[in-house]
PDB file of C-alpha atoms in Angstrom:
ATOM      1  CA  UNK A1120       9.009   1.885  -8.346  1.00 93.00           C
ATOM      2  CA  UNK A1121       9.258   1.451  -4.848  1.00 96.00           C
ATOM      3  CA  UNK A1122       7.265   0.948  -1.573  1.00 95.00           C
ATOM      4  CA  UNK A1123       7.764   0.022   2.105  1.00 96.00           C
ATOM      5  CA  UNK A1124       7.777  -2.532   4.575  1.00 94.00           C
ATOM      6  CA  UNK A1125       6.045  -1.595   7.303  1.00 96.00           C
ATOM      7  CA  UNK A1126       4.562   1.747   8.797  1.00 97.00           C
ATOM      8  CA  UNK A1127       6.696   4.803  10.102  1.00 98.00           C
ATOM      9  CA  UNK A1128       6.787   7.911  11.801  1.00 98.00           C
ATOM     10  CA  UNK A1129       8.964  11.291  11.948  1.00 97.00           C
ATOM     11  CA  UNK A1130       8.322  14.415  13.678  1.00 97.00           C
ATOM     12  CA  UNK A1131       9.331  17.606  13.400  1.00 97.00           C
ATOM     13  CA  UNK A1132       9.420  21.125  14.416  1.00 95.00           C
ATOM     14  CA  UNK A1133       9.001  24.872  12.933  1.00 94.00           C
ATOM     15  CA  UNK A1134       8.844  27.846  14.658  1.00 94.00           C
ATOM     16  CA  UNK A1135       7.190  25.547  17.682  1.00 93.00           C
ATOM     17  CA  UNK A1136       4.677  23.699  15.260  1.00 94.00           C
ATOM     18  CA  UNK A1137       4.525  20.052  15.816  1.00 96.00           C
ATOM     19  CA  UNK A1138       4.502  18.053  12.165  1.00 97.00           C
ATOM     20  CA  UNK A1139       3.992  14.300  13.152  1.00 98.00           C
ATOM     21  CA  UNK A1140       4.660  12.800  10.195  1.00 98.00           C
ATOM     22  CA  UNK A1141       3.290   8.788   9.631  1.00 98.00           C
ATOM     23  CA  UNK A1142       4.292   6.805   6.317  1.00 98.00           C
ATOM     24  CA  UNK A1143       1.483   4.211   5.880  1.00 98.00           C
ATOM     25  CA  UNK A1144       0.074   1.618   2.998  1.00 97.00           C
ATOM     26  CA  UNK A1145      -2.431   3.340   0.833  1.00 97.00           C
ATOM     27  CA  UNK A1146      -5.421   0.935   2.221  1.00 95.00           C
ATOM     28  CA  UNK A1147      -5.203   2.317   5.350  1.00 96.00           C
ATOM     29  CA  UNK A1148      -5.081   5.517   4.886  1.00 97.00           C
ATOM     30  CA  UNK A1149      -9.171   6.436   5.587  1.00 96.00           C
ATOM     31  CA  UNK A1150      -8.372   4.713   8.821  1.00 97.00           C
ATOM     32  CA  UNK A1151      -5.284   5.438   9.658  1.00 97.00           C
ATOM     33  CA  UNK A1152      -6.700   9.497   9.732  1.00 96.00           C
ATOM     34  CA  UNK A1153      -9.800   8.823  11.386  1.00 96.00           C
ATOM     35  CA  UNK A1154      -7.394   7.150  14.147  1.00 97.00           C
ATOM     36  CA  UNK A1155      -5.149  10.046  14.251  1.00 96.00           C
ATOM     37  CA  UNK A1156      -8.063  12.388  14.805  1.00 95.00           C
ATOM     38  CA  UNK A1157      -9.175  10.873  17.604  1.00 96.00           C
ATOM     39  CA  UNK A1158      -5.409  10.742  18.920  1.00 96.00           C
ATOM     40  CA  UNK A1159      -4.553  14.090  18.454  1.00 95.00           C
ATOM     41  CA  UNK A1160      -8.456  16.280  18.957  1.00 93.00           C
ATOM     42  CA  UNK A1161      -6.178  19.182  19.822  1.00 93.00           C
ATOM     43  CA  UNK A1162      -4.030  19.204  16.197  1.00 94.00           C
ATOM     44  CA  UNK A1163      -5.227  21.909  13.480  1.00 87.00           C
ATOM     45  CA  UNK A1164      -4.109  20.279  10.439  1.00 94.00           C
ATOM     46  CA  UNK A1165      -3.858  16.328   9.281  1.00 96.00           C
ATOM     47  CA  UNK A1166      -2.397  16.871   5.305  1.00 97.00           C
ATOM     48  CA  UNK A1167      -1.874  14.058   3.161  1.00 98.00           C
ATOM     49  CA  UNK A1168      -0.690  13.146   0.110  1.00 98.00           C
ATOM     50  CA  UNK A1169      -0.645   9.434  -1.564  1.00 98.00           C
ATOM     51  CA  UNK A1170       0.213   7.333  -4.489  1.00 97.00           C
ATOM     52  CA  UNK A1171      -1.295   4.272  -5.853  1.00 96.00           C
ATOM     53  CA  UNK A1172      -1.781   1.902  -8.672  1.00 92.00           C
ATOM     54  CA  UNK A1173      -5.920   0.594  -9.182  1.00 89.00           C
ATOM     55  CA  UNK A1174      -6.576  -2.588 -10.345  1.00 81.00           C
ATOM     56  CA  UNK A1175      -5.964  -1.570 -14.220  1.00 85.00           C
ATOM     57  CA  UNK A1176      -2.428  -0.578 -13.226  1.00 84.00           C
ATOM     58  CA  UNK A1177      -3.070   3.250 -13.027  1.00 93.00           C
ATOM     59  CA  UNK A1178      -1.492   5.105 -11.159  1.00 95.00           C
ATOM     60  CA  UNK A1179      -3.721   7.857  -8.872  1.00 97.00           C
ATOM     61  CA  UNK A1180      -1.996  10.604  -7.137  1.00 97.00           C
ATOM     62  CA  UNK A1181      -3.701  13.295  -4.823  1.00 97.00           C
ATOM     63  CA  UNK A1182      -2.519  15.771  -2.388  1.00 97.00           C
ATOM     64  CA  UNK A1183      -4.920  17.110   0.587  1.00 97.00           C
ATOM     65  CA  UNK A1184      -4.469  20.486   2.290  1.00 96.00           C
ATOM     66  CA  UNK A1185      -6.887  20.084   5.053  1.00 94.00           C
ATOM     67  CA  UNK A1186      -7.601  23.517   5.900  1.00 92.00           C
ATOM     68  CA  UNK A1187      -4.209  24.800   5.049  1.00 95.00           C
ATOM     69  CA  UNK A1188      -3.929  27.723   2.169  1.00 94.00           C
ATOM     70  CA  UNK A1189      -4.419  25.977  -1.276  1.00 95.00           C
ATOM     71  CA  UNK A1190      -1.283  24.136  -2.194  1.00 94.00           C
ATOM     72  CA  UNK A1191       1.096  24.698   0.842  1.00 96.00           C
ATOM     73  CA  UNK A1192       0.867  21.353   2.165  1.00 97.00           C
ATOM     74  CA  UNK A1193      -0.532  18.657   0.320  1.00 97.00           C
ATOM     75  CA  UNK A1194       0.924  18.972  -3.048  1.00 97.00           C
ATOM     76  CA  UNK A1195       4.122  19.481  -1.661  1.00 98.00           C
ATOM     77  CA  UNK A1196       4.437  15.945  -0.010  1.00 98.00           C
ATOM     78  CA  UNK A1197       2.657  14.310  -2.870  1.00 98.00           C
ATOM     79  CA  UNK A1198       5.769  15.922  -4.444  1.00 98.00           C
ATOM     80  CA  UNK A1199       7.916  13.794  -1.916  1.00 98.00           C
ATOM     81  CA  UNK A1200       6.537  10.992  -2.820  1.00 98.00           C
ATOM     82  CA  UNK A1201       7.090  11.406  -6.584  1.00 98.00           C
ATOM     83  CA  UNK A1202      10.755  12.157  -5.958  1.00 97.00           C
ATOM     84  CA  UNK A1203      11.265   9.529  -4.082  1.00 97.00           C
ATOM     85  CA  UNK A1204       9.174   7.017  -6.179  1.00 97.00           C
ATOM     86  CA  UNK A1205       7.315   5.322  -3.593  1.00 97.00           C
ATOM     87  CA  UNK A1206       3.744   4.091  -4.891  1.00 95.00           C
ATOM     88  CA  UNK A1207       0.795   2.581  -2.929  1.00 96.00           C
ATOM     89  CA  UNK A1208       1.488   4.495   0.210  1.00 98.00           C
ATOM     90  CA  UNK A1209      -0.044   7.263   1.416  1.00 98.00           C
ATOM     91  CA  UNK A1210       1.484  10.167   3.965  1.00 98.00           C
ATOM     92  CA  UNK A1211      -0.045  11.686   6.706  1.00 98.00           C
ATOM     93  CA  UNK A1212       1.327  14.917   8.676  1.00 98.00           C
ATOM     94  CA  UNK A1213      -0.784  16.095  11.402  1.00 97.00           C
ATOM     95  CA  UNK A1214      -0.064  19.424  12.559  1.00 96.00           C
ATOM     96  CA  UNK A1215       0.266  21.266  16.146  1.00 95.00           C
ATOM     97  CA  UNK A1216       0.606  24.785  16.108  1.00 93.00           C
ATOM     98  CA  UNK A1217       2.881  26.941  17.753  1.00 89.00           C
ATOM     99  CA  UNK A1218       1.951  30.368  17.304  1.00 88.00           C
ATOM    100  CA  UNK A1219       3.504  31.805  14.639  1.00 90.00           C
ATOM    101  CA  UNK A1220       2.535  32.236  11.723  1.00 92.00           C
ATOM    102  CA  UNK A1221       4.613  30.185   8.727  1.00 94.00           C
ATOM    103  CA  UNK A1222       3.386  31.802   5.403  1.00 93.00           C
ATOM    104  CA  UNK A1223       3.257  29.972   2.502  1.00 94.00           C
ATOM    105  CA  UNK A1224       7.069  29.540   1.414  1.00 95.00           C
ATOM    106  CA  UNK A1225       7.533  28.293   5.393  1.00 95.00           C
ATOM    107  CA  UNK A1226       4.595  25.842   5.399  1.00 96.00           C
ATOM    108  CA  UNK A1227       5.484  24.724   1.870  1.00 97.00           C
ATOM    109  CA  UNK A1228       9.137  23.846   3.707  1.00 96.00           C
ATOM    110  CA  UNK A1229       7.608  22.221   6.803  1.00 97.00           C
ATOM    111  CA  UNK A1230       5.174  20.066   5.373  1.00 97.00           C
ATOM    112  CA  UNK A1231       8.012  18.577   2.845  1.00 97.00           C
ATOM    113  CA  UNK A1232      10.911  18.737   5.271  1.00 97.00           C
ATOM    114  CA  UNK A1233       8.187  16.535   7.834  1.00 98.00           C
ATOM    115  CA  UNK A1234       7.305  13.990   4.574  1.00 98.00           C
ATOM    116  CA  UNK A1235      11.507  13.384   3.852  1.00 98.00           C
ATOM    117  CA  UNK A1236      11.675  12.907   7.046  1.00 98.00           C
ATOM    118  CA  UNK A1237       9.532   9.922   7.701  1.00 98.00           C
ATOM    119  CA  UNK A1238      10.582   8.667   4.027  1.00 98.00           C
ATOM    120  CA  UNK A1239      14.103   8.850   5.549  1.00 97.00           C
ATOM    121  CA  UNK A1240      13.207   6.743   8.413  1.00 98.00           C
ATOM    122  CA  UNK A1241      10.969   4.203   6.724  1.00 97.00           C
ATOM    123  CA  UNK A1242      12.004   0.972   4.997  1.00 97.00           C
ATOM    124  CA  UNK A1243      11.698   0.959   1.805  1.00 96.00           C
ATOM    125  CA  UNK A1244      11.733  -1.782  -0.850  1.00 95.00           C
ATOM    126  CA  UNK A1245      11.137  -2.512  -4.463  1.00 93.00           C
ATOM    127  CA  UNK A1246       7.642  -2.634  -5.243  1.00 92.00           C
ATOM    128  CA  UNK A1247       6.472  -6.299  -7.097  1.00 87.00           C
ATOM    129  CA  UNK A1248       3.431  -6.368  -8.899  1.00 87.00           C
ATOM    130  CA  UNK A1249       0.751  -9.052  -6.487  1.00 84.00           C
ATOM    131  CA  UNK A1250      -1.671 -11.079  -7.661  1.00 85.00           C
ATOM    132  CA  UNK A1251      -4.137 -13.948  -7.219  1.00 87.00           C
ATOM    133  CA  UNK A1252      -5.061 -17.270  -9.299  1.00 87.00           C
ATOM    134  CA  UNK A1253      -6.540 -20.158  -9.026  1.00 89.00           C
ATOM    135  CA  UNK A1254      -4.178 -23.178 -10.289  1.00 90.00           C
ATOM    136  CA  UNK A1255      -4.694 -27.254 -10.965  1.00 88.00           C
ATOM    137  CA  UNK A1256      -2.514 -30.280 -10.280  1.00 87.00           C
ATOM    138  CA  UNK A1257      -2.881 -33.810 -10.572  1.00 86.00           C
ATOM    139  CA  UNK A1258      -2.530 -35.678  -7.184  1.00 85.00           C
ATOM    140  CA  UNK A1259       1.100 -36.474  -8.646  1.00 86.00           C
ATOM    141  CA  UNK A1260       1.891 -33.316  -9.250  1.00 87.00           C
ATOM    142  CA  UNK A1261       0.252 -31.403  -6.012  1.00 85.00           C
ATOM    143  CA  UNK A1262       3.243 -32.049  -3.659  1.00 86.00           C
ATOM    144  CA  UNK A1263       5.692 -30.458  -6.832  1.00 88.00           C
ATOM    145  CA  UNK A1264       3.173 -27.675  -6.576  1.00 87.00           C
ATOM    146  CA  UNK A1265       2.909 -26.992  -3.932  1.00 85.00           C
ATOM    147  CA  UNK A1266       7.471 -26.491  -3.090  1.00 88.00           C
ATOM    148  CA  UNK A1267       6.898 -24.495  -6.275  1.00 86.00           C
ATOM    149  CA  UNK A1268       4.669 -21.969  -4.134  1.00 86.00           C
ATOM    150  CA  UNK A1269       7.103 -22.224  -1.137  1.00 85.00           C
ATOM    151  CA  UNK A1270      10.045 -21.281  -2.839  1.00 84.00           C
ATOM    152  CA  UNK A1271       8.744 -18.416  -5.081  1.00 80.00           C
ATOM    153  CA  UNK A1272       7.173 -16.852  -1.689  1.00 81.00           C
ATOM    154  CA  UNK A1273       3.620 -17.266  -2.620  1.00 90.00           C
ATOM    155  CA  UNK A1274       0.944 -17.869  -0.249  1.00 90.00           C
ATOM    156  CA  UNK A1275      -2.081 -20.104  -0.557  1.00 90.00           C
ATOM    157  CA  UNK A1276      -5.199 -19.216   0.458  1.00 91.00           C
ATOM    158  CA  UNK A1277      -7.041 -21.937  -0.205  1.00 91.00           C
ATOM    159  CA  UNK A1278      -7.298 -25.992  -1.551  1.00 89.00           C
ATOM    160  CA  UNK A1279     -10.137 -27.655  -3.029  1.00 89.00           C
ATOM    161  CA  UNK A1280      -9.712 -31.510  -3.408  1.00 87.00           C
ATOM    162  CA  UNK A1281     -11.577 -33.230  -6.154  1.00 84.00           C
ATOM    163  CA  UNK A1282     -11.500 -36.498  -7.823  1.00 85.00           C
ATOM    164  CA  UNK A1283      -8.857 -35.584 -10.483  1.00 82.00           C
ATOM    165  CA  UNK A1284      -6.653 -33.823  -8.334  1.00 84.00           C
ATOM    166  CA  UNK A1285      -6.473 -30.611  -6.288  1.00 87.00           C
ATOM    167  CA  UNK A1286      -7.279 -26.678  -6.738  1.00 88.00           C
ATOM    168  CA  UNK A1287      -5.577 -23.856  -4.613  1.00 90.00           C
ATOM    169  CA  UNK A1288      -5.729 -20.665  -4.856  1.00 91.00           C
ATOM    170  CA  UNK A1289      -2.879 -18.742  -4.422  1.00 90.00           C
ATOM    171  CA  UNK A1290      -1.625 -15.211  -3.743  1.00 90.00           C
ATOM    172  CA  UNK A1291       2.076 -13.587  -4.222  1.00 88.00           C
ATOM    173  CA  UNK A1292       4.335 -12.026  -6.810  1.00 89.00           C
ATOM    174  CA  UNK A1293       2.567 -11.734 -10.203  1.00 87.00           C
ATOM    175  CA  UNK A1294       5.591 -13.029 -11.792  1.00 88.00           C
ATOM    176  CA  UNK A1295       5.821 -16.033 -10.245  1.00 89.00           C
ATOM    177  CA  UNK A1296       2.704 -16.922  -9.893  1.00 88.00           C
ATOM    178  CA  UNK A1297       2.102 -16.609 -13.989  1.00 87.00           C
ATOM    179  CA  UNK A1298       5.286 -18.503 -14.274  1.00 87.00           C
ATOM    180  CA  UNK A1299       3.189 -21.267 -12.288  1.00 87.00           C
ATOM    181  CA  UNK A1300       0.090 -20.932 -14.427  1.00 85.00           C
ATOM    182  CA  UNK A1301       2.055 -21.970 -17.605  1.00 86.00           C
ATOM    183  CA  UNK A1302       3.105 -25.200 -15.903  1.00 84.00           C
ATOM    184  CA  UNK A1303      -0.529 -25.760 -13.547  1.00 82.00           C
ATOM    185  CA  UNK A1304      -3.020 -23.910 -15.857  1.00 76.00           C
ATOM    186  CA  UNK A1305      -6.835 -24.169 -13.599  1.00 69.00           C
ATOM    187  CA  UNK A1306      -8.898 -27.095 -15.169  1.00 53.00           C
ATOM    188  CA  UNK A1307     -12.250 -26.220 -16.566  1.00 51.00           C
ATOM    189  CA  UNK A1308     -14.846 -26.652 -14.133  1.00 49.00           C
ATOM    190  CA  UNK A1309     -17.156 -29.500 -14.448  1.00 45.00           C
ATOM    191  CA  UNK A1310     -20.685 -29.663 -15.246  1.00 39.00           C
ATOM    192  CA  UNK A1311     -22.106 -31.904 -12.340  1.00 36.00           C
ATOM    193  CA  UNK A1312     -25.782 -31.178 -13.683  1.00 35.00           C
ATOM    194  CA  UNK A1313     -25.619 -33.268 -16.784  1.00 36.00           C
ATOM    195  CA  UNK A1314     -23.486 -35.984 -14.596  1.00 36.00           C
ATOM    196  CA  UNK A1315     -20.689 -35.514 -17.127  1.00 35.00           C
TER     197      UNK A1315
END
């Protein structure tokens, strides 16, 4: 599976219809069309399509028309997206008219020729499974710990210092960071109301 870096955008034309294509991370998709409808008031059509896998691991797919004839528009660049793979992205095509009329064949072409376009354009990159957890060390080993979360690119979020040692939680590959679990598993947490 795959996914991409960062953003992009495509546009392209049919008949004198405007497709503005944008590539964007599944989160921000609600957003990311509210945005474009305030960008573009004058735009008939904003279709979308996306991909994504919910916290079981799932993996939801859905394809939005928005106003155009039942499956000329959306489906068809959900279908992009399949072909090419990409999960946990979303596309976005917003629509200008021209005119002329495409019929169904020619908007099924547009609105697929404008998603391969932007996935053309856009960067994409393996997708890694991320994840959180919370992770112990001993003051001796928190410095080892911590270059182990440096060099496996994970972030941490947070430390919590405590007699024994300290607690950070951490965020990165899923991988890695159970890799790091096996060798820092999270203490239990102590029960300061019986002073043990």
């Amino acid at each position: 599976m795959k996914t991409i870096a960062r953003p992009a955008f495509a546009e392209t034309e049919e008949k004198k219809s405007r497709f503005l294509a944008e590539l964007v991370f599944h989160d921000d998709l609600a957003k990311r069309i509210d945005e474009l409808r305030t960008l573009h008031p004058k735009a008939n059509h904003h279709v979308n399509a996306y991909r994504y896998l919910n916290d079981e691991g799932q993996l939801i797919e859905h394809g939005k028309d928005d106003g155009e004839p039942s499956g000329t528009s959306g489906i068809p660049c959900l279908k992009v997206l399949q072909g090419r793979d990409l999960i946990n992205v979303a596309v976005i095509v917003t629509r200008y008219f021209g005119g002329t009329k495409l019929g169904t064949g020619g908007l099924v072409r547009a609105y697929s020729g404008a998603a391969n376009a932007v996935c053309d354009v856009a960067e994409i990159v393996e997708y890694i499974p991320q994840g959180e957890a919370e992770l112990f060390a001993g003051f001796s080993d928190a410095g080892t710990l911590e270059q182990a979360c440096a060099e496996d690119g994970i972030t941490i979020l947070d430390r919590q210092f405590d007699t024994d040692g300290t607690r950070i939680k951490i965020a990165g590959p899923r991988e890695a960071i159970s890799e790091l679990a096996k060798r820092f598993p999270i203490a239990p947490q102590k029960d300061i109301s019986r002073g043990k």
